XYZ file of C-alpha atoms in Angstrom:
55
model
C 25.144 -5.242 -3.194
C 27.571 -7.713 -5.053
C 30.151 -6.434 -6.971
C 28.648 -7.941 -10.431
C 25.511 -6.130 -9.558
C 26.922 -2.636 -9.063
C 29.622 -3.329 -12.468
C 26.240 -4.129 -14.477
C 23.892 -1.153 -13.409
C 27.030 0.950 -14.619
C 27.028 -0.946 -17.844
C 23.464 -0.319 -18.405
C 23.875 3.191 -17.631
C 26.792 3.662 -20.053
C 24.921 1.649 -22.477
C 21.486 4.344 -22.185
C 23.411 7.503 -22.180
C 25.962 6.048 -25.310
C 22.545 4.934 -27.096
C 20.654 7.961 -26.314
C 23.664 10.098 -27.939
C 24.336 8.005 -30.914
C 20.404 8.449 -31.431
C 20.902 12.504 -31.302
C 23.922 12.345 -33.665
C 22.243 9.990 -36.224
C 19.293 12.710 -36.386
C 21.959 15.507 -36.504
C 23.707 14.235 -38.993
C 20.020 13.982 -40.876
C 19.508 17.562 -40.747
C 22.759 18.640 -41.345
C 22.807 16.638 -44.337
C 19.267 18.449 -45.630
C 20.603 21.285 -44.799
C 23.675 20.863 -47.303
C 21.099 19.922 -49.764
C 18.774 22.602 -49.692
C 22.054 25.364 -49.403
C 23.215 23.433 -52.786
C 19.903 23.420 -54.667
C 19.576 27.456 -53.576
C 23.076 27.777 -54.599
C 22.323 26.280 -58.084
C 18.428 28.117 -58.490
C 20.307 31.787 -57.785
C 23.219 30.914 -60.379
C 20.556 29.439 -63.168
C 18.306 32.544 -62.667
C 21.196 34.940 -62.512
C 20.430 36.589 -59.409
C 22.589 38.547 -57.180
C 25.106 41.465 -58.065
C 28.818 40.583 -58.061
C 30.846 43.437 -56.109
C-alpha cells in the first residue's frame, strides 16, 4: 500500500476514536452539570424547610 494510503487510514482512525471521545465528554459534562444542579436546588429545599439536625 502507498505510504499516503497507510498515513490517511491512521488519520481517520485518530479522527473516529478523538470524535467518539469528545462525544462521551460533551454528554459527561451534561450530566455532571445536572447533577450540580439538582445537588444545589436539594441543598437550597433542605435549608428553606429547615431540615436536618446540626451536630
Amino acid at each position: 500500500m502507498p505510504a499516503l494510503l497507510i498515513i490517511a487510514i491512521i488519520v481517520g482512525v485518530v479522527l473516529l476514536i478523538t470524535g467518539i471521545v469528545s462525544a462521551a465528554l460533551k454528554a459527561l459534562l451534561f450530566i455532571g452539570l445536572v447533577l450540580i444542579v439538582l445537588a444545589v436546588v436539594g441543598w437550597i429545599l433542605r435549608r428553606v424547610r429547615g431540615g436536618g439536625s446540626r451536630v
